[in-house]
GROMACS .gro file of C-alpha atoms in nm:
model
  163
    1UNK     CA    1  14.533   8.019  -0.705
    2UNK     CA    2  14.868   8.187  -0.730
    3UNK     CA    3  14.810   8.349  -0.391
    4UNK     CA    4  14.757   8.002  -0.238
    5UNK     CA    5  15.086   7.883  -0.390
    6UNK     CA    6  15.258   8.197  -0.262
    7UNK     CA    7  15.125   8.132   0.088
    8UNK     CA    8  15.282   7.787   0.084
    9UNK     CA    9  14.985   7.559   0.017
   10UNK     CA   10  15.194   7.373  -0.236
   11UNK     CA   11  15.176   7.284  -0.600
   12UNK     CA   12  14.956   6.981  -0.539
   13UNK     CA   13  14.670   7.196  -0.414
   14UNK     CA   14  14.713   7.436  -0.702
   15UNK     CA   15  14.715   7.147  -0.949
   16UNK     CA   16  14.385   7.017  -0.814
   17UNK     CA   17  14.223   7.358  -0.833
   18UNK     CA   18  14.355   7.416  -1.186
   19UNK     CA   19  14.223   7.077  -1.298
   20UNK     CA   20  13.880   7.153  -1.150
   21UNK     CA   21  13.866   7.494  -1.314
   22UNK     CA   22  13.974   7.349  -1.648
   23UNK     CA   23  13.699   7.088  -1.627
   24UNK     CA   24  13.437   7.350  -1.542
   25UNK     CA   25  13.548   7.563  -1.839
   26UNK     CA   26  13.520   7.260  -2.071
   27UNK     CA   27  13.170   7.163  -1.953
   28UNK     CA   28  13.038   7.515  -1.905
   29UNK     CA   29  12.950   7.452  -1.539
   30UNK     CA   30  13.094   7.615  -1.231
   31UNK     CA   31  13.280   7.419  -0.964
   32UNK     CA   32  12.981   7.439  -0.727
   33UNK     CA   33  12.751   7.297  -0.999
   34UNK     CA   34  12.993   7.010  -1.055
   35UNK     CA   35  13.002   6.936  -0.682
   36UNK     CA   36  12.624   6.924  -0.641
   37UNK     CA   37  12.529   6.756  -0.969
   38UNK     CA   38  12.550   6.378  -1.003
   39UNK     CA   39  12.843   6.253  -1.205
   40UNK     CA   40  12.769   6.109  -1.546
   41UNK     CA   41  13.059   5.865  -1.521
   42UNK     CA   42  12.915   5.678  -1.221
   43UNK     CA   43  12.625   5.434  -1.269
   44UNK     CA   44  12.298   5.530  -1.102
   45UNK     CA   45  12.275   5.206  -0.902
   46UNK     CA   46  12.521   4.935  -0.816
   47UNK     CA   47  12.391   4.582  -0.864
   48UNK     CA   48  12.391   4.373  -0.548
   49UNK     CA   49  12.507   4.014  -0.591
   50UNK     CA   50  12.219   3.768  -0.542
   51UNK     CA   51  12.395   3.595  -0.252
   52UNK     CA   52  12.404   3.921  -0.056
   53UNK     CA   53  12.044   4.015  -0.132
   54UNK     CA   54  11.891   3.736   0.079
   55UNK     CA   55  11.731   3.838   0.410
   56UNK     CA   56  11.918   3.760   0.732
   57UNK     CA   57  11.827   3.431   0.900
   58UNK     CA   58  11.572   3.428   1.177
   59UNK     CA   59  11.659   3.321   1.530
   60UNK     CA   60  11.488   2.986   1.476
   61UNK     CA   61  11.688   2.920   1.159
   62UNK     CA   62  12.010   3.012   1.338
   63UNK     CA   63  11.926   2.777   1.626
   64UNK     CA   64  11.852   2.494   1.378
   65UNK     CA   65  12.185   2.556   1.207
   66UNK     CA   66  12.377   2.547   1.535
   67UNK     CA   67  12.168   2.249   1.649
   68UNK     CA   68  12.304   2.050   1.357
   69UNK     CA   69  12.658   2.105   1.484
   70UNK     CA   70  12.612   2.058   1.862
   71UNK     CA   71  12.700   1.735   2.039
   72UNK     CA   72  12.377   1.715   2.237
   73UNK     CA   73  12.500   1.430   2.461
   74UNK     CA   74  12.786   1.638   2.600
   75UNK     CA   75  12.563   1.940   2.653
   76UNK     CA   76  12.300   1.736   2.838
   77UNK     CA   77  12.563   1.557   3.046
   78UNK     CA   78  12.726   1.889   3.134
   79UNK     CA   79  12.389   2.036   3.234
   80UNK     CA   80  12.297   1.735   3.449
   81UNK     CA   81  12.635   1.735   3.623
   82UNK     CA   82  12.616   2.109   3.688
   83UNK     CA   83  12.263   2.082   3.828
   84UNK     CA   84  12.371   1.793   4.051
   85UNK     CA   85  12.662   2.005   4.177
   86UNK     CA   86  12.423   2.291   4.255
   87UNK     CA   87  12.192   2.050   4.440
   88UNK     CA   88  12.485   1.931   4.649
   89UNK     CA   89  12.575   2.295   4.713
   90UNK     CA   90  12.240   2.320   4.890
   91UNK     CA   91  12.287   1.996   5.086
   92UNK     CA   92  12.642   2.061   5.211
   93UNK     CA   93  12.551   2.357   5.438
   94UNK     CA   94  12.259   2.161   5.586
   95UNK     CA   95  12.489   1.870   5.666
   96UNK     CA   96  12.750   2.109   5.803
   97UNK     CA   97  12.497   2.258   6.044
   98UNK     CA   98  12.402   1.906   6.158
   99UNK     CA   99  12.772   1.829   6.204
  100UNK     CA  100  12.823   2.143   6.418
  101UNK     CA  101  12.523   2.054   6.634
  102UNK     CA  102  12.662   1.702   6.679
  103UNK     CA  103  13.001   1.851   6.777
  104UNK     CA  104  12.836   2.076   7.035
  105UNK     CA  105  12.643   1.781   7.175
  106UNK     CA  106  12.953   1.564   7.195
  107UNK     CA  107  12.835   1.311   6.935
  108UNK     CA  108  13.088   1.400   6.666
  109UNK     CA  109  13.218   1.099   6.476
  110UNK     CA  110  13.482   1.063   6.210
  111UNK     CA  111  13.221   0.910   5.980
  112UNK     CA  112  13.002   1.224   6.000
  113UNK     CA  113  13.298   1.451   5.928
  114UNK     CA  114  13.409   1.237   5.633
  115UNK     CA  115  13.052   1.234   5.498
  116UNK     CA  116  13.039   1.615   5.492
  117UNK     CA  117  13.387   1.641   5.341
  118UNK     CA  118  13.292   1.377   5.082
  119UNK     CA  119  12.980   1.574   4.987
  120UNK     CA  120  13.185   1.893   4.949
  121UNK     CA  121  13.439   1.713   4.730
  122UNK     CA  122  13.164   1.548   4.526
  123UNK     CA  123  13.002   1.887   4.472
  124UNK     CA  124  13.329   2.033   4.346
  125UNK     CA  125  13.391   1.729   4.124
  126UNK     CA  126  13.041   1.750   3.971
  127UNK     CA  127  13.074   2.119   3.898
  128UNK     CA  128  13.416   2.075   3.738
  129UNK     CA  129  13.298   1.775   3.535
  130UNK     CA  130  12.991   1.969   3.420
  131UNK     CA  131  13.205   2.263   3.316
  132UNK     CA  132  13.446   2.028   3.136
  133UNK     CA  133  13.161   1.867   2.940
  134UNK     CA  134  13.014   2.202   2.841
  135UNK     CA  135  13.357   2.334   2.747
  136UNK     CA  136  13.427   2.025   2.538
  137UNK     CA  137  13.092   2.066   2.359
  138UNK     CA  138  13.172   2.432   2.292
  139UNK     CA  139  13.516   2.343   2.152
  140UNK     CA  140  13.362   2.078   1.925
  141UNK     CA  141  13.101   2.330   1.808
  142UNK     CA  142  13.375   2.584   1.738
  143UNK     CA  143  13.568   2.331   1.528
  144UNK     CA  144  13.259   2.228   1.331
  145UNK     CA  145  13.157   2.588   1.263
  146UNK     CA  146  13.511   2.677   1.159
  147UNK     CA  147  13.517   2.381   0.919
  148UNK     CA  148  13.178   2.486   0.781
  149UNK     CA  149  13.304   2.841   0.730
  150UNK     CA  150  13.618   2.724   0.547
  151UNK     CA  151  13.407   2.497   0.324
  152UNK     CA  152  13.177   2.787   0.238
  153UNK     CA  153  13.471   3.018   0.166
  154UNK     CA  154  13.638   2.757  -0.052
  155UNK     CA  155  13.314   2.694  -0.243
  156UNK     CA  156  13.270   3.069  -0.291
  157UNK     CA  157  13.626   3.108  -0.418
  158UNK     CA  158  13.584   2.817  -0.658
  159UNK     CA  159  13.253   2.959  -0.785
  160UNK     CA  160  13.416   3.298  -0.835
  161UNK     CA  161  13.710   3.141  -1.022
  162UNK     CA  162  13.477   2.952  -1.257
  163UNK     CA  163  13.294   3.249  -1.380
   0.00000   0.00000   0.00000
């Protein structure tokens, strides 16, 4: 111990070692026995609060919980608009090929060009509208879940304060 202090390990280390050796002298056990034996001061088990002992929810229960908070109309509208945009994404190249063939044959009209451009713009509009609906539904879900979380935290704090 004194050699450790002389080497510069400091008084704090020496104080810890002295306290451990004093405790082992008082109990009749060596320091290695005290390190491997369970402490009498600590309880054998720590009680788990009943709220934490419940099993985690299943996937079906989680989907039901989220289903209560989702605005289904916005989700369905967003899905329909997105699918319609994808369908138009398949039609636009077909119409473009027909437009190129008409241009090669000399039968290109302004109406045909405007029809293809209108389909391309409609496709972009449908995809953006679908994304906006889905984003709006996600934002509403986020707000509802946040409100639910704050309610649960407030109820937990009030329950803890009562007793």
